[in-house]
PDB file of C-alpha atoms in Angstrom:
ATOM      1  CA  UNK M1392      36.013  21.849 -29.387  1.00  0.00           C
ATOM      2  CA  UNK M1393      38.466  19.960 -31.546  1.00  0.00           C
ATOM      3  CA  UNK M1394      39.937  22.703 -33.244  1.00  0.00           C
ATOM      4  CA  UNK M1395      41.841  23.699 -29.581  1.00  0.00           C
ATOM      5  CA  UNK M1396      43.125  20.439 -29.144  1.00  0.00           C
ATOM      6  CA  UNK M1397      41.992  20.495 -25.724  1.00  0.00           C
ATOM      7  CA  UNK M1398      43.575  23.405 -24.941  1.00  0.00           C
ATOM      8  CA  UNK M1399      42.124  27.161 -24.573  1.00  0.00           C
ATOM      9  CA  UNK M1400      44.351  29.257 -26.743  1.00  0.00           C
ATOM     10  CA  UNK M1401      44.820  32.170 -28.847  1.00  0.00           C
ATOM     11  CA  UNK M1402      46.733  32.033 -32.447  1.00  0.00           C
ATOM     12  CA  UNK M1403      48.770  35.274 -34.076  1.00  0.00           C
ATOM     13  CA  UNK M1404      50.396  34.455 -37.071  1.00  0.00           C
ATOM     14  CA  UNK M1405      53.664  36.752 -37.510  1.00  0.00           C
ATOM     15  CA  UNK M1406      55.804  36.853 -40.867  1.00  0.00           C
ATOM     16  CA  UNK M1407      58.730  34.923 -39.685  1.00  0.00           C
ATOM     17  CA  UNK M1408      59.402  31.021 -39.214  1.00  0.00           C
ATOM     18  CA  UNK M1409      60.017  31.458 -35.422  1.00  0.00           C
ATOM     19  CA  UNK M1410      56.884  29.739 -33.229  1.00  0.00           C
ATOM     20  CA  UNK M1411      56.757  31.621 -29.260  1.00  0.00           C
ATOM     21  CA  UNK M1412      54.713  29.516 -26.957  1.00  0.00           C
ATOM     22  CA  UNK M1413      53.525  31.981 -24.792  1.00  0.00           C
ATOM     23  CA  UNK M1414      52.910  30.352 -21.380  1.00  0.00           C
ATOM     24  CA  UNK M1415      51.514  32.806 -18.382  1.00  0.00           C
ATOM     25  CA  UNK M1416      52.203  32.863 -14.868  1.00  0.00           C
ATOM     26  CA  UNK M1417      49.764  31.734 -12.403  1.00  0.00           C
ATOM     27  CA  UNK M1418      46.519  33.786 -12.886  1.00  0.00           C
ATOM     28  CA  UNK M1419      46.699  34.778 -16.443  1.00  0.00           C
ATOM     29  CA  UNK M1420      45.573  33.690 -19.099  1.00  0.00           C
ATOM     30  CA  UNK M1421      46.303  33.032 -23.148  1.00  0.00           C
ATOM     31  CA  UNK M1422      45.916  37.015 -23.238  1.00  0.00           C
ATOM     32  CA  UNK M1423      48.362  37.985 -20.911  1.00  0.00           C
ATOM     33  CA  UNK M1424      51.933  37.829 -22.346  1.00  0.00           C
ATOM     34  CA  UNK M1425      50.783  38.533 -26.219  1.00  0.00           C
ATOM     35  CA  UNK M1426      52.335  41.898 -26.001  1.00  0.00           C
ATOM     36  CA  UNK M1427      55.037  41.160 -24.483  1.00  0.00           C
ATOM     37  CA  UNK M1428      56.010  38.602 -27.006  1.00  0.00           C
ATOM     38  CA  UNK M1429      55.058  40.381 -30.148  1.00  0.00           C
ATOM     39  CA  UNK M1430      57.668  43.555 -28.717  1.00  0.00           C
ATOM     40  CA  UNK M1431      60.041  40.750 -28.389  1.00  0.00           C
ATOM     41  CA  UNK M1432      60.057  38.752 -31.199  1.00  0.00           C
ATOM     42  CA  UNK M1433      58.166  41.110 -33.709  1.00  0.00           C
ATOM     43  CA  UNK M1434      57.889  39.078 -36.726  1.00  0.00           C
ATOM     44  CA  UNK M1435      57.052  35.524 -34.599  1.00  0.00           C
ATOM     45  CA  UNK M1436      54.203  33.585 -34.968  1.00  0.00           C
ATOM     46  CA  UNK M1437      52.412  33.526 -31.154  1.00  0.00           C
ATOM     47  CA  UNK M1438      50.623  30.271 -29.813  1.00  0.00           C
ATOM     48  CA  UNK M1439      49.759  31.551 -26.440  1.00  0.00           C
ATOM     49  CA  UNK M1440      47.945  28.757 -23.968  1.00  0.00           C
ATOM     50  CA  UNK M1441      45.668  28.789 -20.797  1.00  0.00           C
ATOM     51  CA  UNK M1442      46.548  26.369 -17.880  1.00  0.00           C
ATOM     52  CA  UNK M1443      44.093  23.702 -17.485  1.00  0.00           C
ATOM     53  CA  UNK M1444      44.239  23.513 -13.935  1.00  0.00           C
ATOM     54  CA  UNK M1445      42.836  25.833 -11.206  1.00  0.00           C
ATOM     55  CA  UNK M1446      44.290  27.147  -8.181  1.00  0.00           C
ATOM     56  CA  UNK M1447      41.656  28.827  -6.402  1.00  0.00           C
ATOM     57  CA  UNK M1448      40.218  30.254  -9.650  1.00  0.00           C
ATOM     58  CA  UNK M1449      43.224  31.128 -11.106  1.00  0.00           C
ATOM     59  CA  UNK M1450      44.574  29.204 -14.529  1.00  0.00           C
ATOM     60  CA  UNK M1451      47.363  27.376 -13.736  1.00  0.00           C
ATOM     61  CA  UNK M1452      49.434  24.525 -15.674  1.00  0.00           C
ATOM     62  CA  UNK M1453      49.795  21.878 -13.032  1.00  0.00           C
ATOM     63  CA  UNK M1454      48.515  21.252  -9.563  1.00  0.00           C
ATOM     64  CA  UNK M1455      50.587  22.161  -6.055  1.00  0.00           C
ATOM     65  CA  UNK M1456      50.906  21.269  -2.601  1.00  0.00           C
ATOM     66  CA  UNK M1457      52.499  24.228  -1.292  1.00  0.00           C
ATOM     67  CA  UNK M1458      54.262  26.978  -3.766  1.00  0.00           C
ATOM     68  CA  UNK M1459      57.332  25.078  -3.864  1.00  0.00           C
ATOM     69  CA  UNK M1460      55.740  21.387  -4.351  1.00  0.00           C
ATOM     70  CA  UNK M1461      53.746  20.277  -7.084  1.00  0.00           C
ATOM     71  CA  UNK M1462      51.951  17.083  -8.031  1.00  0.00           C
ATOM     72  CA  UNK M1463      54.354  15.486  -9.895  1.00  0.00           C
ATOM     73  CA  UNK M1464      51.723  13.109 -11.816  1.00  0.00           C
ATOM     74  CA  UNK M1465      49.992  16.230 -12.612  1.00  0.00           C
ATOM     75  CA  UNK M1466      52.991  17.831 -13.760  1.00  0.00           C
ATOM     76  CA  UNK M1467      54.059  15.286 -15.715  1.00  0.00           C
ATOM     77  CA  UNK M1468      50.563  14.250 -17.717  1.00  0.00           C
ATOM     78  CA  UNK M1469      50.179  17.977 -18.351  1.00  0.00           C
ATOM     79  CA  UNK M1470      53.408  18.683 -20.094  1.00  0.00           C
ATOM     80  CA  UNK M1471      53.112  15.238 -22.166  1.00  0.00           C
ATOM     81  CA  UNK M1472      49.730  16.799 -23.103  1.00  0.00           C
ATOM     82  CA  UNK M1473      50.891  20.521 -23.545  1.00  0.00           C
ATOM     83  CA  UNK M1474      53.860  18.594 -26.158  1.00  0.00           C
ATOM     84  CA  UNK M1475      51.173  16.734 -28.415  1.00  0.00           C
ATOM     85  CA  UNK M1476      48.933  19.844 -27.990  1.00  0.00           C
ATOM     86  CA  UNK M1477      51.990  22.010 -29.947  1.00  0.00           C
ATOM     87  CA  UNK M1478      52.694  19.231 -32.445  1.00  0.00           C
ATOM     88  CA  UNK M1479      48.928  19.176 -33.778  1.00  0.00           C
ATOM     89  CA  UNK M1480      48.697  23.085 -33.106  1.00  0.00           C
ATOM     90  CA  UNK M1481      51.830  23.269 -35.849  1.00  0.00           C
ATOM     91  CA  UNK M1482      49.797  20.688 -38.077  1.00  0.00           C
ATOM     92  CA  UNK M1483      46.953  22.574 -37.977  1.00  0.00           C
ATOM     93  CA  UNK M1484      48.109  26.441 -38.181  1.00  0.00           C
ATOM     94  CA  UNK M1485      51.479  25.453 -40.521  1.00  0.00           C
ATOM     95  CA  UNK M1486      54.096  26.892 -38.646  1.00  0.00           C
ATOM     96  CA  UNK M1487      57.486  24.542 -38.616  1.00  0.00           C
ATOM     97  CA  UNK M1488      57.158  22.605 -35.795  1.00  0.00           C
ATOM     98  CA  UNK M1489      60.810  22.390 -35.124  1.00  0.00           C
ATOM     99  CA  UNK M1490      61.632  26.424 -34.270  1.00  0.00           C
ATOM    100  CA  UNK M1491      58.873  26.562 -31.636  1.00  0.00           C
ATOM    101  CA  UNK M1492      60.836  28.058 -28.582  1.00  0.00           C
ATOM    102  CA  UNK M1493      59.207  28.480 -25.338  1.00  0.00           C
ATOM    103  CA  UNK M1494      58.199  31.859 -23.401  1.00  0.00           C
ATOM    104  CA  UNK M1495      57.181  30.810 -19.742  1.00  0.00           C
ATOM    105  CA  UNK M1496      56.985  33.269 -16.860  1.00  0.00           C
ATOM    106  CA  UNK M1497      57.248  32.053 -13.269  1.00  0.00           C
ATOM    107  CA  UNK M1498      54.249  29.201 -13.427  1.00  0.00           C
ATOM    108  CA  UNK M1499      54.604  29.396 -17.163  1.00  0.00           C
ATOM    109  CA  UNK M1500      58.361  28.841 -17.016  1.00  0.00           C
ATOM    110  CA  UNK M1501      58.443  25.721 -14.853  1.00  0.00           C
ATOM    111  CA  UNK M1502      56.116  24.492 -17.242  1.00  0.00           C
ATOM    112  CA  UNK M1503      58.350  25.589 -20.115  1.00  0.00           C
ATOM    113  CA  UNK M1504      61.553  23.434 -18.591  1.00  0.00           C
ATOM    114  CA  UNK M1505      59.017  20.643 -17.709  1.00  0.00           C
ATOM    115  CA  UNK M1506      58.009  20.350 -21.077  1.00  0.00           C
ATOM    116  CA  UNK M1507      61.890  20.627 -22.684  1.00  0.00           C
ATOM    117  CA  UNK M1508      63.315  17.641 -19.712  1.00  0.00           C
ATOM    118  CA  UNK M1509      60.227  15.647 -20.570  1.00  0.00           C
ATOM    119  CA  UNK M1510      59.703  16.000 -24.183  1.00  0.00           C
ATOM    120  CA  UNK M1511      62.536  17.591 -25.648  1.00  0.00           C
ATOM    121  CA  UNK M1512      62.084  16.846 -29.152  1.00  0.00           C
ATOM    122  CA  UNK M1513      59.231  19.362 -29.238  1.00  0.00           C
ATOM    123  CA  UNK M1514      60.959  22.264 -28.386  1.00  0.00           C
ATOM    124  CA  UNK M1515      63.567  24.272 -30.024  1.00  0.00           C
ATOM    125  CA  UNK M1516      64.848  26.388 -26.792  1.00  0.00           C
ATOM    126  CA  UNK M1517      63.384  28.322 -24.263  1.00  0.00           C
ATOM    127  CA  UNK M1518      62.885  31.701 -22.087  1.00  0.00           C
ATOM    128  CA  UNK M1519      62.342  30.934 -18.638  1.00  0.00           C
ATOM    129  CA  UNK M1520      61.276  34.096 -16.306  1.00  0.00           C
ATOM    130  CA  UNK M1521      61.627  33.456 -12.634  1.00  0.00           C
ATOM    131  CA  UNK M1522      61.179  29.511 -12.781  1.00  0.00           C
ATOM    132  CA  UNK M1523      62.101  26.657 -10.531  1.00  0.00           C
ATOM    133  CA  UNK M1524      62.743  23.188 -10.767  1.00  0.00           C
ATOM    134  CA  UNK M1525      59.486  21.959 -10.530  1.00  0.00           C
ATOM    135  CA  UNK M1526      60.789  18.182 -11.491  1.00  0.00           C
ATOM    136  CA  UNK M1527      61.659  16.254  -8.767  1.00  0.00           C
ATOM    137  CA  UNK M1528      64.735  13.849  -9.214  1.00  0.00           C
ATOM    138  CA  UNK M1529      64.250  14.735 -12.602  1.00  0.00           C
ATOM    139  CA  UNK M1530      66.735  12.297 -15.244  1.00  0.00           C
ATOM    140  CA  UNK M1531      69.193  13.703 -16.721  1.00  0.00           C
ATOM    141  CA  UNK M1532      68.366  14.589 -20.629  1.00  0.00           C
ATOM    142  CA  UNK M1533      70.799  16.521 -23.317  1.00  0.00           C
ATOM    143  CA  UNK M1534      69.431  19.958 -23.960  1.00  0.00           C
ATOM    144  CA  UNK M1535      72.483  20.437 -26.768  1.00  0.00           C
ATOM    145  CA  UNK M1536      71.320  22.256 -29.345  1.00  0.00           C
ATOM    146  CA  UNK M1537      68.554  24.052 -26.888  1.00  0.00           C
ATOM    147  CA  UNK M1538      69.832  26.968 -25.910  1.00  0.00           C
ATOM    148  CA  UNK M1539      67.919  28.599 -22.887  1.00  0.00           C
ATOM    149  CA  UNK M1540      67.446  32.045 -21.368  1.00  0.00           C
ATOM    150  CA  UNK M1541      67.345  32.390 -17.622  1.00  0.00           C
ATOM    151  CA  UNK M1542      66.240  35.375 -15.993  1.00  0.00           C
ATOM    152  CA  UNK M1543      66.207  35.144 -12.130  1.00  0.00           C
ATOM    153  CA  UNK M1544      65.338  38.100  -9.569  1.00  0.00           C
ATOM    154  CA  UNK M1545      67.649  38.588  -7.121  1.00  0.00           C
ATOM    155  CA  UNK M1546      65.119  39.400  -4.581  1.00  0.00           C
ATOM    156  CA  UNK M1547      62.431  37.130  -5.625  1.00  0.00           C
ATOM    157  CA  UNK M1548      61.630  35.385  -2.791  1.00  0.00           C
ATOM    158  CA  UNK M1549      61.942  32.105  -5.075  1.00  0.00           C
ATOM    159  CA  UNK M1550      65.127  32.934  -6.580  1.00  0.00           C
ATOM    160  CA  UNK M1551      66.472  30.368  -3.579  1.00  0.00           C
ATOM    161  CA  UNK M1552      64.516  28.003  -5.181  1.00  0.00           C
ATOM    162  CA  UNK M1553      66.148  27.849  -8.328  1.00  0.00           C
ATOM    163  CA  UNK M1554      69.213  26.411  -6.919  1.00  0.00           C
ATOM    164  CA  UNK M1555      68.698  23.084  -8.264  1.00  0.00           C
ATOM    165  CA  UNK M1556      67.469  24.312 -11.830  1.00  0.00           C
ATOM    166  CA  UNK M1557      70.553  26.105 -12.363  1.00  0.00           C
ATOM    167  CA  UNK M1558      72.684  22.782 -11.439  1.00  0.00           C
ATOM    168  CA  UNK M1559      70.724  20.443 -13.545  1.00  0.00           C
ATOM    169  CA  UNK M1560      71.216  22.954 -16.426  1.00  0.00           C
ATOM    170  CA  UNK M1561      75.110  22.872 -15.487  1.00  0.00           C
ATOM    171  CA  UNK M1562      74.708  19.458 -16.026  1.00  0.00           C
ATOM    172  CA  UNK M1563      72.743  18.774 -18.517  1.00  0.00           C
ATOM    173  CA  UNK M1564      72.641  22.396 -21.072  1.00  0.00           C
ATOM    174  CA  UNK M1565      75.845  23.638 -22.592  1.00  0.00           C
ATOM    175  CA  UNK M1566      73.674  26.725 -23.733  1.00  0.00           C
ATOM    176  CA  UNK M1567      72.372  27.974 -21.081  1.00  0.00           C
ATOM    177  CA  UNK M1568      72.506  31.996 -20.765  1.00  0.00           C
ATOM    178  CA  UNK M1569      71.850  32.508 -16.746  1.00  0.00           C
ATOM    179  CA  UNK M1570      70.929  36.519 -15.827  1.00  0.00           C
ATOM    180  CA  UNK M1571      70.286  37.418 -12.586  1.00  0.00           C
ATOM    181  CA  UNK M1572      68.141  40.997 -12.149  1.00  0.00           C
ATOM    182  CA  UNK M1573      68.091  43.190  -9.172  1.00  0.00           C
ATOM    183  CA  UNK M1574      64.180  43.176  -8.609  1.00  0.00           C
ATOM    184  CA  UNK M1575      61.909  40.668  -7.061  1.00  0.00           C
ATOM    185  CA  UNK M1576      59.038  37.993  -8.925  1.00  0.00           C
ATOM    186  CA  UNK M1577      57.898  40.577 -10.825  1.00  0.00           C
ATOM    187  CA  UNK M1578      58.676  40.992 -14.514  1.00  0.00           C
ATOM    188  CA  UNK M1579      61.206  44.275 -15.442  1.00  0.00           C
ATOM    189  CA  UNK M1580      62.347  46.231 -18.611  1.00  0.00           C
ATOM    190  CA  UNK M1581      65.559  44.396 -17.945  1.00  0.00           C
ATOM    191  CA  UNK M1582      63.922  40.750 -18.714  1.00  0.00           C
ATOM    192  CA  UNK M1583      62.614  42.172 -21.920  1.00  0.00           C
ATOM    193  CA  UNK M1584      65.334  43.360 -23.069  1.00  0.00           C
ATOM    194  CA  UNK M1585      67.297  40.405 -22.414  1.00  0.00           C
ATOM    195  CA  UNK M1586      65.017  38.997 -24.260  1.00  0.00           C
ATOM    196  CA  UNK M1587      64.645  40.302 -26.937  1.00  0.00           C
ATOM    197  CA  UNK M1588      68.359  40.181 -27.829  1.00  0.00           C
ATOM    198  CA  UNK M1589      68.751  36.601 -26.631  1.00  0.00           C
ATOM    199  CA  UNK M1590      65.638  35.598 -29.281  1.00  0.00           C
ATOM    200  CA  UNK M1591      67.804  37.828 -32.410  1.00  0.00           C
ATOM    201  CA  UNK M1592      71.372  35.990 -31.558  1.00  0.00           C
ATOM    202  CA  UNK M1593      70.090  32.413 -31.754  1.00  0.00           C
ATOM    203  CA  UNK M1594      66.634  32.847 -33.386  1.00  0.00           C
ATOM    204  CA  UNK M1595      67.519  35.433 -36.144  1.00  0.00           C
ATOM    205  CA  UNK M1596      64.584  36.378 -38.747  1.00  0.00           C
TER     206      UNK M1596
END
């Protein structure tokens, strides 16, 4: 179907010029985190996306080994594809393609930061809920001008994980906003709420 661009998805337009890609944890789907970013970002236009690969049934955007290693040519191909995907999405639903910021939860997130070390002309900043670095050795990129939510559980049994994320964004972002919540993987009030301000002092309107 040419009109998804290779990509299942679901489109909401919203009344401001801010684009959320919405981009689900491992299992959902391009339903699963509308709600969550229309109480966020209430006036945002949505482009919410479905993993194209499958992890014993459940969506996923790249393949892994174990949870903590992933097929880096898989990784790689997919977030060069889920960039052009977002540039003809913008072409074809007219929303500026240079304020689309990225909303990723766990599987979604690594995606997200993937996406922004890879291609970072396509995105505008990110949210990243409970991610990793799923790069490995990944080269170091300027992400000025990117600013970048992190919200980590402090009992998530990944949150170890995310060791090397948070260096490479030492490194590499000078806007980087790092929260740490006392809860596990799961998502919280806190992480919307964070959120939700974050979006309103860099993504006003």
């Amino acid at each position: 179907m040419p009109e998804n661009f290779g990509w299942i998805h679901h489109y909401e337009a919203g009344s401001g010029d801010l684009t959320l890609l919405l981009l689900h944890g491992t299992g959902g789907n391009e339903t699963s985190l509308l709600q969550i970013g229309r109480d966020v970002a209430p006036t945002a236009n949505l482009l919410s996306v479905r993993g194209r690969s499958l992890d014993e049934g459940s969506p996923r955007f790249f393949r892994r080994f174990t949870d903590i290693r992933y097929d880096q040519e898989h990784l790689k191909s997919e977030a060069a594809a889920l960039a052009d995907f977002v540039k003809q999405a913008a072409a074809h639903y007219g929303f500026d393609a240079s304020k689309v910021v990225a909303l990723g939860y766990s599987n979604g997130a690594n995606i997200a930061i993937a996406s922004l070390i890879r291609h970072p002309d396509v995105l505008a900043g990110g949210v990243l809920w409970r991610p990793v670095m799923p790069l490995e050795h990944p080269d170091p990129v300027s992400l000025q001008g990117k600013p970048l939510l992190v919200t980590l559980g402090a009992m998530d049994h990944y949150r170890k994980h995310a060791d090397d994320l948070l260096s490479y964004l030492k490194d590499n972002a000078s806007d980087a906003q790092i929260e740490e919540i006392p809860t596990g993987h799961q998502l919280t009030r806190n992480d919307l709420i964070l959120t939700q301000s974050w979006l309103r002092q860099h993504f006003p309107g």
